[in-house]
Short mmCIF file of N, CA and C in Angstrom, two decimals:
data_model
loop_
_atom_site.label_atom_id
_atom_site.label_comp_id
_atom_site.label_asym_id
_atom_site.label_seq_id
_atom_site.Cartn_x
_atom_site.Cartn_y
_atom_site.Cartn_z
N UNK L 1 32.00 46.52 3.21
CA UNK L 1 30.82 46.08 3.92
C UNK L 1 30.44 44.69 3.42
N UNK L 2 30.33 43.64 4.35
CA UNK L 2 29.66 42.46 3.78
C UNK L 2 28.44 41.84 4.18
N UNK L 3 27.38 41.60 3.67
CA UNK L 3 26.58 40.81 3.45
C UNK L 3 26.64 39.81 3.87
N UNK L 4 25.15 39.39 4.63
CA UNK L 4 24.94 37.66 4.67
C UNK L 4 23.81 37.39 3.71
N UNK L 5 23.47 38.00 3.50
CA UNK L 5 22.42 37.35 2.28
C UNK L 5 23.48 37.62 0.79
N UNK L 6 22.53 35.91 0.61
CA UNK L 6 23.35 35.74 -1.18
C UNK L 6 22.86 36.93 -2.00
N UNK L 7 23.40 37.01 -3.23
CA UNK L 7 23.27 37.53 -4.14
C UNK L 7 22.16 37.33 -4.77
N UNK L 8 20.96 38.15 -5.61
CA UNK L 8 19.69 37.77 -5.98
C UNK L 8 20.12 37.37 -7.69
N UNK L 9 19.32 35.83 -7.90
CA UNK L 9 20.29 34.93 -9.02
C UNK L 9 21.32 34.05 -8.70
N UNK L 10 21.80 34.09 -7.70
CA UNK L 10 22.63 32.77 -6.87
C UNK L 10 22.04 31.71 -7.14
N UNK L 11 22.50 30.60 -6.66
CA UNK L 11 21.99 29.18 -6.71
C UNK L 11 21.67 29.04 -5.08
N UNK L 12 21.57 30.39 -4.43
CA UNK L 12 22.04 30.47 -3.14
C UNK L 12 20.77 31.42 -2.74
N UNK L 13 20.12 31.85 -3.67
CA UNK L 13 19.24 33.49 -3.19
C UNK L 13 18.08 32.48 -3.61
N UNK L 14 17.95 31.18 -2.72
CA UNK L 14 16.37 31.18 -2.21
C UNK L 14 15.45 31.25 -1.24
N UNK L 15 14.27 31.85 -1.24
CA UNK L 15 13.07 32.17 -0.21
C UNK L 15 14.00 31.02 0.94
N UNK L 16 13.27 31.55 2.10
CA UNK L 16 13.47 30.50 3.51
C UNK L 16 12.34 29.49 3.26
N UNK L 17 11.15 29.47 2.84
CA UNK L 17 10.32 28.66 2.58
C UNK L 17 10.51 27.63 1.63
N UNK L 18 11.26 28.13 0.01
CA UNK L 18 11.62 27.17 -0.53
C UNK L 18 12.83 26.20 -0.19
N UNK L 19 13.90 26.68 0.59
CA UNK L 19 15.20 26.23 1.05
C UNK L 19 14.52 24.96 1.83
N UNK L 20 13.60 25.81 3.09
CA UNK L 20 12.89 24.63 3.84
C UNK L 20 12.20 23.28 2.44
N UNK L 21 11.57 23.70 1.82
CA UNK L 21 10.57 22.26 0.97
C UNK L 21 11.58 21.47 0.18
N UNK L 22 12.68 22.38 -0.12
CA UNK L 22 13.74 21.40 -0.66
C UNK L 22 14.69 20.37 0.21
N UNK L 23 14.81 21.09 1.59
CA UNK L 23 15.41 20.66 2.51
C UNK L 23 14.35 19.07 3.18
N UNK L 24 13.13 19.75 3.05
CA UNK L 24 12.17 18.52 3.57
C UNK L 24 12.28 17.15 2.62
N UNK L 25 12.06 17.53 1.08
CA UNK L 25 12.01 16.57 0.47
C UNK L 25 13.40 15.56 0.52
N UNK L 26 14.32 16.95 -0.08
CA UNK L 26 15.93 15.82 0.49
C UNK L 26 16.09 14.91 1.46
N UNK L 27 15.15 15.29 3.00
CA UNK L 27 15.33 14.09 4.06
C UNK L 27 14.19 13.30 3.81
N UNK L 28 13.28 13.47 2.96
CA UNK L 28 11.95 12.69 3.57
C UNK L 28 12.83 11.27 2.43
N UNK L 29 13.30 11.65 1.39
CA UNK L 29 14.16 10.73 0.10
C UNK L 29 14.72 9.76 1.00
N UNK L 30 15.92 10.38 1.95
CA UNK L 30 17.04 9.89 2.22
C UNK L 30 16.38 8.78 3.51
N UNK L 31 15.53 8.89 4.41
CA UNK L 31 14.54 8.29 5.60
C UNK L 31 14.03 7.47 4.63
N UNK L 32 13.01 7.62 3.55
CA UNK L 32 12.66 6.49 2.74
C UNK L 32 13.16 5.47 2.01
N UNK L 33 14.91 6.03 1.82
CA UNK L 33 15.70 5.03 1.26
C UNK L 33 16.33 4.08 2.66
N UNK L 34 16.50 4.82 3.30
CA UNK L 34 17.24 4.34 4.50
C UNK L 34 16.23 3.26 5.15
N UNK L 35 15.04 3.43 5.37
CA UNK L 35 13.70 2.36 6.19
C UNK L 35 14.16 1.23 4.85
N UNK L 36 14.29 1.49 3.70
CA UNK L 36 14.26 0.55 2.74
C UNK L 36 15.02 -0.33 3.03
N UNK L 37 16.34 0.15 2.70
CA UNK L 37 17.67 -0.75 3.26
C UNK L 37 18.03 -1.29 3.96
N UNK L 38 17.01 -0.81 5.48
CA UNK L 38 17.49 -1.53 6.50
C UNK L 38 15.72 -2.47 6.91
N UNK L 39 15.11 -2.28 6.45
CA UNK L 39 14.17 -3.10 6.23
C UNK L 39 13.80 -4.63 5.34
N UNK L 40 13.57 -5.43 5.91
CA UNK L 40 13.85 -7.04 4.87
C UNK L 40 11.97 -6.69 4.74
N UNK L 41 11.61 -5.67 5.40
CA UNK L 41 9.61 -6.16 4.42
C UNK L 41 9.40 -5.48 3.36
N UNK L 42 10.51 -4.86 2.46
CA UNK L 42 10.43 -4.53 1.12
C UNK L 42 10.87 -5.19 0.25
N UNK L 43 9.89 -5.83 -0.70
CA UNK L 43 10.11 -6.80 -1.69
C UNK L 43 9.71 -6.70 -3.01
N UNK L 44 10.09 -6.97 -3.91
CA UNK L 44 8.93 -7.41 -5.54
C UNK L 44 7.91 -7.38 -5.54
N UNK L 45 7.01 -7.72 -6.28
CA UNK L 45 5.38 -8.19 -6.25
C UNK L 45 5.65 -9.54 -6.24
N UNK L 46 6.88 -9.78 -7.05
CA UNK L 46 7.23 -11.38 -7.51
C UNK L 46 7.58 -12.14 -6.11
N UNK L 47 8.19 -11.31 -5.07
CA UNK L 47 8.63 -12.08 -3.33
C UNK L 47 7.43 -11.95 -3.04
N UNK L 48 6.49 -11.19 -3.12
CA UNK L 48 5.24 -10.39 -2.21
C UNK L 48 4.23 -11.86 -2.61
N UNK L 49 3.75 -12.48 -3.27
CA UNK L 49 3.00 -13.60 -3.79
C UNK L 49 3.66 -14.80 -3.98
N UNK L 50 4.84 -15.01 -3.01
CA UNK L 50 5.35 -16.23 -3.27
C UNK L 50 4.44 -17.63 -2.56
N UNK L 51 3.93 -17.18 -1.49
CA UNK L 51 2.76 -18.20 -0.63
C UNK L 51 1.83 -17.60 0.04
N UNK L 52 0.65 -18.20 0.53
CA UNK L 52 -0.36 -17.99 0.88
C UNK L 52 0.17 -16.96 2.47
N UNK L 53 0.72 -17.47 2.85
CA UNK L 53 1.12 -16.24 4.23
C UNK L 53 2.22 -14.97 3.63
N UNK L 54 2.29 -14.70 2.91
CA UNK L 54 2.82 -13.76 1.82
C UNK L 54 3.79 -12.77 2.53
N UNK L 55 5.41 -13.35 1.94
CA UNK L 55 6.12 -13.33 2.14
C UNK L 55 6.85 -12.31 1.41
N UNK L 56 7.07 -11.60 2.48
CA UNK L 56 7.65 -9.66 2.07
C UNK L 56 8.49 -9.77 2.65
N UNK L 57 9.91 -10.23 1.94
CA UNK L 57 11.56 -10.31 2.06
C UNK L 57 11.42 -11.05 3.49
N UNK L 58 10.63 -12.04 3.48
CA UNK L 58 11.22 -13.10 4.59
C UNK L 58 10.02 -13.41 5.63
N UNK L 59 8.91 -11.64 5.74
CA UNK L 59 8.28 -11.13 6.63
C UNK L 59 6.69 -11.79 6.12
N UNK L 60 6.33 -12.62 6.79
CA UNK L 60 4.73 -12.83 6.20
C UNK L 60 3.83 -11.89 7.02
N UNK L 61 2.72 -11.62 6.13
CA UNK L 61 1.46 -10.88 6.94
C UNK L 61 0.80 -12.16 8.17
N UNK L 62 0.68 -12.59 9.02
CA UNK L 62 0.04 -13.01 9.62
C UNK L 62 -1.82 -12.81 9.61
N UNK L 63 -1.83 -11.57 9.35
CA UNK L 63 -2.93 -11.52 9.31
C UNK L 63 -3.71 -12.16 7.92
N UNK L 64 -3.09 -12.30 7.15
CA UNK L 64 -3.38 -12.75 5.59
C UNK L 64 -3.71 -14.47 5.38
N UNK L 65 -2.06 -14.86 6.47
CA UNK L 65 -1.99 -16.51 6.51
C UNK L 65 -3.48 -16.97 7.08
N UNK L 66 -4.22 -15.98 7.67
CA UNK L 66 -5.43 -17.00 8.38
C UNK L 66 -6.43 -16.59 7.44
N UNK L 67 -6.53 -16.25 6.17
CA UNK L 67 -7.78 -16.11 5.36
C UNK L 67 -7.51 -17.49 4.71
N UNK L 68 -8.94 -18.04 4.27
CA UNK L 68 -9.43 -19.66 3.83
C UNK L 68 -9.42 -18.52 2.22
N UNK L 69 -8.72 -19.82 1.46
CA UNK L 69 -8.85 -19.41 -0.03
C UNK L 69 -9.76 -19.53 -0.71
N UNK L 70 -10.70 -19.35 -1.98
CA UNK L 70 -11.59 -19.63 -2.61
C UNK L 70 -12.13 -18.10 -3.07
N UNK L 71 -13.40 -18.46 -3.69
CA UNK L 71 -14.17 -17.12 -4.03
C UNK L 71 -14.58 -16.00 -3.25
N UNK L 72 -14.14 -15.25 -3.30
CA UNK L 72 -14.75 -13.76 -2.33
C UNK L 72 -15.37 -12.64 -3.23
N UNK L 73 -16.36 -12.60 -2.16
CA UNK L 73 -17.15 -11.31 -2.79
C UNK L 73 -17.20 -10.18 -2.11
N UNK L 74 -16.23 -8.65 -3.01
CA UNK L 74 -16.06 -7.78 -2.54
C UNK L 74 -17.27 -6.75 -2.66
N UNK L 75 -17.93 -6.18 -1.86
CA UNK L 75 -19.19 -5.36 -1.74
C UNK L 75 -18.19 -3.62 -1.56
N UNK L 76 -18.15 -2.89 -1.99
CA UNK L 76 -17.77 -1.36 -1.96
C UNK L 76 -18.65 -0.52 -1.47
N UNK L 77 -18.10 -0.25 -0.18
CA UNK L 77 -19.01 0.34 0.71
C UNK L 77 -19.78 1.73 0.04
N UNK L 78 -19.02 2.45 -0.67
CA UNK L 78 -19.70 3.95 -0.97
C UNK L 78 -20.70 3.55 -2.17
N UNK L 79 -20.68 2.35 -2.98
CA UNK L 79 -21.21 2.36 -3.95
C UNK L 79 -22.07 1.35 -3.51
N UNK L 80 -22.04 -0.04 -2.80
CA UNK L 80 -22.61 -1.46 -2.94
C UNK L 80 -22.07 -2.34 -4.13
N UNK L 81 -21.52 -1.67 -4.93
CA UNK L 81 -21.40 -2.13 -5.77
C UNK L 81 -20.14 -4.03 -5.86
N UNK L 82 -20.76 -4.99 -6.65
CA UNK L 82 -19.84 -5.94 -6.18
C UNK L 82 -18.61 -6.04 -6.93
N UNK L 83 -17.43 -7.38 -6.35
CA UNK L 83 -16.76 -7.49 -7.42
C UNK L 83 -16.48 -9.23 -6.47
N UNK L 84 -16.37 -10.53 -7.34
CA UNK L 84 -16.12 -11.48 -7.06
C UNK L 84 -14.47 -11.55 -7.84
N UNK L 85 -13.63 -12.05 -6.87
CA UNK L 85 -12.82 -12.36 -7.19
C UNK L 85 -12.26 -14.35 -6.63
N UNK L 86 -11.33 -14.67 -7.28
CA UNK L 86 -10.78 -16.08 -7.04
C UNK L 86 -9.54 -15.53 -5.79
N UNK L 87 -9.44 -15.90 -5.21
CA UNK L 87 -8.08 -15.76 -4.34
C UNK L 87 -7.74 -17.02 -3.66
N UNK L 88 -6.37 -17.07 -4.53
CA UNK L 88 -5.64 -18.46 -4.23
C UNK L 88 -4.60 -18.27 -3.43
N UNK L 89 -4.43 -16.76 -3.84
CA UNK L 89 -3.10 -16.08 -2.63
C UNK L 89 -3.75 -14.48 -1.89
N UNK L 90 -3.99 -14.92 -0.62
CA UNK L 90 -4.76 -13.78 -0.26
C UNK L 90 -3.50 -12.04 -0.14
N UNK L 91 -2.45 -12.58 -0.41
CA UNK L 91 -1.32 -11.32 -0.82
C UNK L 91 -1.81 -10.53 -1.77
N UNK L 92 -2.48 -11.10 -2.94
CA UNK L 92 -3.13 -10.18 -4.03
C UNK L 92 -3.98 -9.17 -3.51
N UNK L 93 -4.44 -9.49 -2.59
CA UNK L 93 -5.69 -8.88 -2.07
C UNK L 93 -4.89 -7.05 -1.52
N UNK L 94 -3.40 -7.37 -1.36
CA UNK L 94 -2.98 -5.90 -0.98
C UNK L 94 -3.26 -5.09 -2.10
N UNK L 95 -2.92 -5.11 -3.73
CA UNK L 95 -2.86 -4.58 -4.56
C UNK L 95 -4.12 -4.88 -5.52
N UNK L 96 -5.14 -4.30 -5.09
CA UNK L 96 -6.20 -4.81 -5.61
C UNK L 96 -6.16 -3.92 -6.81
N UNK L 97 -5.99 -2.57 -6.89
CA UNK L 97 -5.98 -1.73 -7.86
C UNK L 97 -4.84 -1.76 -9.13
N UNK L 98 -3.72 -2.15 -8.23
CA UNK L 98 -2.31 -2.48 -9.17
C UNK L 98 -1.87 -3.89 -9.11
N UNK L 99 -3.18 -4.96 -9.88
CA UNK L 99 -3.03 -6.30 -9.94
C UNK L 99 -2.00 -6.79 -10.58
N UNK L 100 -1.58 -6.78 -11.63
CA UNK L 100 -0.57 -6.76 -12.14
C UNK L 100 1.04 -5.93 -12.90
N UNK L 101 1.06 -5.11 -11.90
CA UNK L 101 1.95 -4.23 -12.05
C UNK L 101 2.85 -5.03 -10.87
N UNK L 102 3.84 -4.81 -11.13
CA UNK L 102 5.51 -5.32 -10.54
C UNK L 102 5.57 -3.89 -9.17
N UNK L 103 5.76 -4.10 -8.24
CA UNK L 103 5.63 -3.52 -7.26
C UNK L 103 6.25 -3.18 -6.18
N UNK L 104 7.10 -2.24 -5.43
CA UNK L 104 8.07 -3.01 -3.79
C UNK L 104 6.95 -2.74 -3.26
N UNK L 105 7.39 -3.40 -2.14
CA UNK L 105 6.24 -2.94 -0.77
C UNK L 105 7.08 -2.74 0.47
N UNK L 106 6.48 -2.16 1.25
CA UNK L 106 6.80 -1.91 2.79
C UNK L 106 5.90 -2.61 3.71
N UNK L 107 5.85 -2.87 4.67
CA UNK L 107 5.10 -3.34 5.57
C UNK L 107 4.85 -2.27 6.83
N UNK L 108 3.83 -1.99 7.21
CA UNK L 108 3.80 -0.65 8.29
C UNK L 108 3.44 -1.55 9.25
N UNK L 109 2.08 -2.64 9.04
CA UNK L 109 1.65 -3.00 10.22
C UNK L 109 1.27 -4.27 9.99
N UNK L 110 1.72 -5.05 11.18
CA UNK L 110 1.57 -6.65 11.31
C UNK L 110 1.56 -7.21 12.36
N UNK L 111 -0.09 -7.26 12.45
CA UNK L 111 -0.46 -8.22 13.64
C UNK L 111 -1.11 -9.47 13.38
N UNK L 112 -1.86 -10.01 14.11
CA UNK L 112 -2.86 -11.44 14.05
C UNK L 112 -3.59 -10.82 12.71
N UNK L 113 -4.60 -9.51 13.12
CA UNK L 113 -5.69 -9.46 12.74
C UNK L 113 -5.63 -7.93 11.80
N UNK L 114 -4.27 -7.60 11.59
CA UNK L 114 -4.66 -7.00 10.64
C UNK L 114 -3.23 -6.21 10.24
N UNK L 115 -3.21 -5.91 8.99
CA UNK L 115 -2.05 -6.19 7.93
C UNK L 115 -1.93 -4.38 7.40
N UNK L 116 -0.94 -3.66 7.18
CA UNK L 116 -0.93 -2.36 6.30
C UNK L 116 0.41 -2.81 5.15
N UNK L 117 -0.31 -2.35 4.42
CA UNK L 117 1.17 -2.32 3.26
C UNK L 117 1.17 -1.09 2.36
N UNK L 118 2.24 -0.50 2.15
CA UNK L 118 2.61 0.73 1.27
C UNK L 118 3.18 -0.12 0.06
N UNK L 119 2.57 0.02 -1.09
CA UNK L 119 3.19 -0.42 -1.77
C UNK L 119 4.10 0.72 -3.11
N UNK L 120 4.59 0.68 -3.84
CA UNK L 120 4.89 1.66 -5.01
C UNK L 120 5.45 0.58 -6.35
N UNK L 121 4.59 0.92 -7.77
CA UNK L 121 4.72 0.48 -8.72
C UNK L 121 5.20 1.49 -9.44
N UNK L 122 6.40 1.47 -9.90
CA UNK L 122 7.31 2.24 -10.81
C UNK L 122 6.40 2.48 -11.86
N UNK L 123 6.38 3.82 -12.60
CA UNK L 123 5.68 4.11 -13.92
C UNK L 123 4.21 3.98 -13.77
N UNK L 124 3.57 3.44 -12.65
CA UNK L 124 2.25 3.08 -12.44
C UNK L 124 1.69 4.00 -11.42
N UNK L 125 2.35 4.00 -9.95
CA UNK L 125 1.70 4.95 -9.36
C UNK L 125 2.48 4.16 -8.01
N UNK L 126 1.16 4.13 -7.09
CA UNK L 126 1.28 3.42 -5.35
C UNK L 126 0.69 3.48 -4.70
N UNK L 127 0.12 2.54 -3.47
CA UNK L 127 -1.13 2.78 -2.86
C UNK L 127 -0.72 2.18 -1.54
N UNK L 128 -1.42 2.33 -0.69
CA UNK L 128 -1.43 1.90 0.70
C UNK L 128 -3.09 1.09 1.32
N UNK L 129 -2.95 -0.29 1.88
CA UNK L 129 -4.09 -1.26 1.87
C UNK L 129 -4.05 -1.68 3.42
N UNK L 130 -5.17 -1.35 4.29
CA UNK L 130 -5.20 -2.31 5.30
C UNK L 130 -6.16 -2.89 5.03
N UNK L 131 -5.70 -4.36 5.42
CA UNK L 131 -6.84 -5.30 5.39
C UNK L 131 -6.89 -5.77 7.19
N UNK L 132 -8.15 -5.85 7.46
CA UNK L 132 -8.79 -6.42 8.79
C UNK L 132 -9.18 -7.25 8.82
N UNK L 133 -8.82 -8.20 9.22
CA UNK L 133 -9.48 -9.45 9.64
C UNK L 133 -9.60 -10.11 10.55
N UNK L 134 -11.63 -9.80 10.39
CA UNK L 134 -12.63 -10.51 11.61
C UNK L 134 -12.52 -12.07 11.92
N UNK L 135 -12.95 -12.55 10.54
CA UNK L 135 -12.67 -13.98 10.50
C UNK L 135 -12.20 -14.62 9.60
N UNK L 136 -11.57 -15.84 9.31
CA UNK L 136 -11.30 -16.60 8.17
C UNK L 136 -12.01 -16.00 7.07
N UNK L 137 -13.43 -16.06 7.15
CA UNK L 137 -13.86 -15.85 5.92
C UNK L 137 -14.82 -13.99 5.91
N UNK L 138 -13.92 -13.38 6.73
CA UNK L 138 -14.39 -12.16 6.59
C UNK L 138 -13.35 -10.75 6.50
N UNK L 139 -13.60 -10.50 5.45
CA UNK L 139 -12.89 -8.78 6.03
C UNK L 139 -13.10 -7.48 5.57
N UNK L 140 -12.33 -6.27 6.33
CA UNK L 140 -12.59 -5.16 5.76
C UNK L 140 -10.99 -4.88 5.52
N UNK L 141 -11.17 -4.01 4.25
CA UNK L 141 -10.44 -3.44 3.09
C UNK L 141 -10.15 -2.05 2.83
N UNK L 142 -9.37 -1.17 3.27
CA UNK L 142 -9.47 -0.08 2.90
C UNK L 142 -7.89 0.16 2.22
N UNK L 143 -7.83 0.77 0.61
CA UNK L 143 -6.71 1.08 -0.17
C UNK L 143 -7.29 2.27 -0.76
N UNK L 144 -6.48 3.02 -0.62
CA UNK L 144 -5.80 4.04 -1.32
C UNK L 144 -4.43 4.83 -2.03
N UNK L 145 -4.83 5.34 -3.00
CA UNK L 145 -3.03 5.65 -3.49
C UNK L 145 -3.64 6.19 -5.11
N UNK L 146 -2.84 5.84 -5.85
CA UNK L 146 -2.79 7.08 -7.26
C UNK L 146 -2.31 5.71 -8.44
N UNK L 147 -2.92 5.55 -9.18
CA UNK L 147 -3.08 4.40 -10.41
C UNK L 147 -2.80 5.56 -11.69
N UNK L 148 -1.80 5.03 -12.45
CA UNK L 148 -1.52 5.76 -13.72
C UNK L 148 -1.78 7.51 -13.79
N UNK L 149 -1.72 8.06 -12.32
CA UNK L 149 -1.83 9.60 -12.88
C UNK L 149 -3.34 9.88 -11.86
N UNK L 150 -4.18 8.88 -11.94
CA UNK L 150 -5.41 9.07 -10.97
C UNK L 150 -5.27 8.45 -9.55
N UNK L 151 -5.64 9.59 -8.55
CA UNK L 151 -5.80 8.96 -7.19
C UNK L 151 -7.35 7.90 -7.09
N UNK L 152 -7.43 7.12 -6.30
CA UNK L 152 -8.56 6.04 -6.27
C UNK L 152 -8.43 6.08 -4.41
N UNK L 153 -9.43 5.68 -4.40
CA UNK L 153 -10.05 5.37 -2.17
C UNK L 153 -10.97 4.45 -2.63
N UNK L 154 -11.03 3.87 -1.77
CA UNK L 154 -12.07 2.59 -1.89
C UNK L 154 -12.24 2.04 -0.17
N UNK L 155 -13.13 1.93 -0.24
CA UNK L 155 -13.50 0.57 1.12
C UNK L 155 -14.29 -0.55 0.89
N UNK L 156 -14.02 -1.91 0.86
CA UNK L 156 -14.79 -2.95 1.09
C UNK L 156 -15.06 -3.88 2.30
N UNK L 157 -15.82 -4.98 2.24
CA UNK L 157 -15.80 -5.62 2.83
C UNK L 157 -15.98 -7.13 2.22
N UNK L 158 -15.43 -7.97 2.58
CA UNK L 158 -15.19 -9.00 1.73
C UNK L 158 -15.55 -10.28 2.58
N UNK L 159 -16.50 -10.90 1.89
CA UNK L 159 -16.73 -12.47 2.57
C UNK L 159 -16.62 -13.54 1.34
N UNK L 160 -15.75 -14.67 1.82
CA UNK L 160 -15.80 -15.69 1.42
C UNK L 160 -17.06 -16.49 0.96
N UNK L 161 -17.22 -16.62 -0.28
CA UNK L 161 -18.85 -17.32 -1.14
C UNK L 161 -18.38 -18.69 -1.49
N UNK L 162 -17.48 -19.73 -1.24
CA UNK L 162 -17.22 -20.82 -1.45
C UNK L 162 -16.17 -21.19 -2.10
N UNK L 163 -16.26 -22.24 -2.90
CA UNK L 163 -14.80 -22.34 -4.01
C UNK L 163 -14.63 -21.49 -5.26
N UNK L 164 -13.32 -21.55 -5.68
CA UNK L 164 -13.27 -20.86 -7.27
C UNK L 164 -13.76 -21.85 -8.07
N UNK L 165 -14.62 -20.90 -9.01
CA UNK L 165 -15.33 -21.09 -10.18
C UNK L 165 -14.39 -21.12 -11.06
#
């Protein structure tokens, strides 16, 4: 008499549910490596801040190239709370949480007026940022993703206050 079910202790006798989450993760890997490879908007942090229209393996945000540089003041919607920053390269502005962490990024969305980036920092975490932009000197900000082990959400809105100090 033979059997179609494995043996219980196989490398073979798992649940249909776990077979499926292993099976999911294996393709969701192989789709994420694959968008990579065949994608030129995954870059460094070091390509990602090379110029002011911020250049992700070749691909600039458009929506980024039309922000005026200088001092901005970020207001956080759930709190009010502020934060002034200098921005000489409005690309920083994707990784506000993982400022200096080394980074790839993806690009999801790129229009005139408004920009998505997935980014992932090895050993650090990864977050995902759209920025909107109303005008030169206006926008809204929404990033989220997971910094050293903690998830973070945030929303701002950000207007231009003049030159860097």
């Amino acid at each position: 008499m033979t059997h179609d079910r494995p043996l219980p202790g196989s490398s073979q006798a798992q649940s249909p549910r776990r077979r499926t989450g292993t099976v999911a993760v294996a393709l969701a890997s192989v789709v994420g490596l694959f968008a990579m490879a065949v994608d030129p908007a995954v870059s460094t942090a070091s390509d990602y801040e090379v110029s002011a229209s911020s250049q992700a393996g070749g691909q600039s945000l458009a929506a980024l190239a039309t922000l005026e540089k200088g001092q901005w003041r970020l207001r956080e919607r759930n709190s009010n709370a502020t934060r002034d920053i200098c921005v000489t390269n409005p690309a920083a502005l994707v990784q506000l949480r993982h400022s200096n962490a080394q980074c790839s990024h993806f690009v999801i969305e790129n229009t005139a007026n408004q920009a998505t980036v997935h980014y992932t920092c090895p050993g650090h975490g990864h977050g995902r940022t759209t920025i909107s932009v109303e005008t030169p000197r206006l926008i809204q900000l929404q990033t989220q993703g997971v910094i050293d082990g903690a998830p973070f959400s945030s929303e701002f809105e950000g207007r231009r206050t003049g030159n860097c100090r």
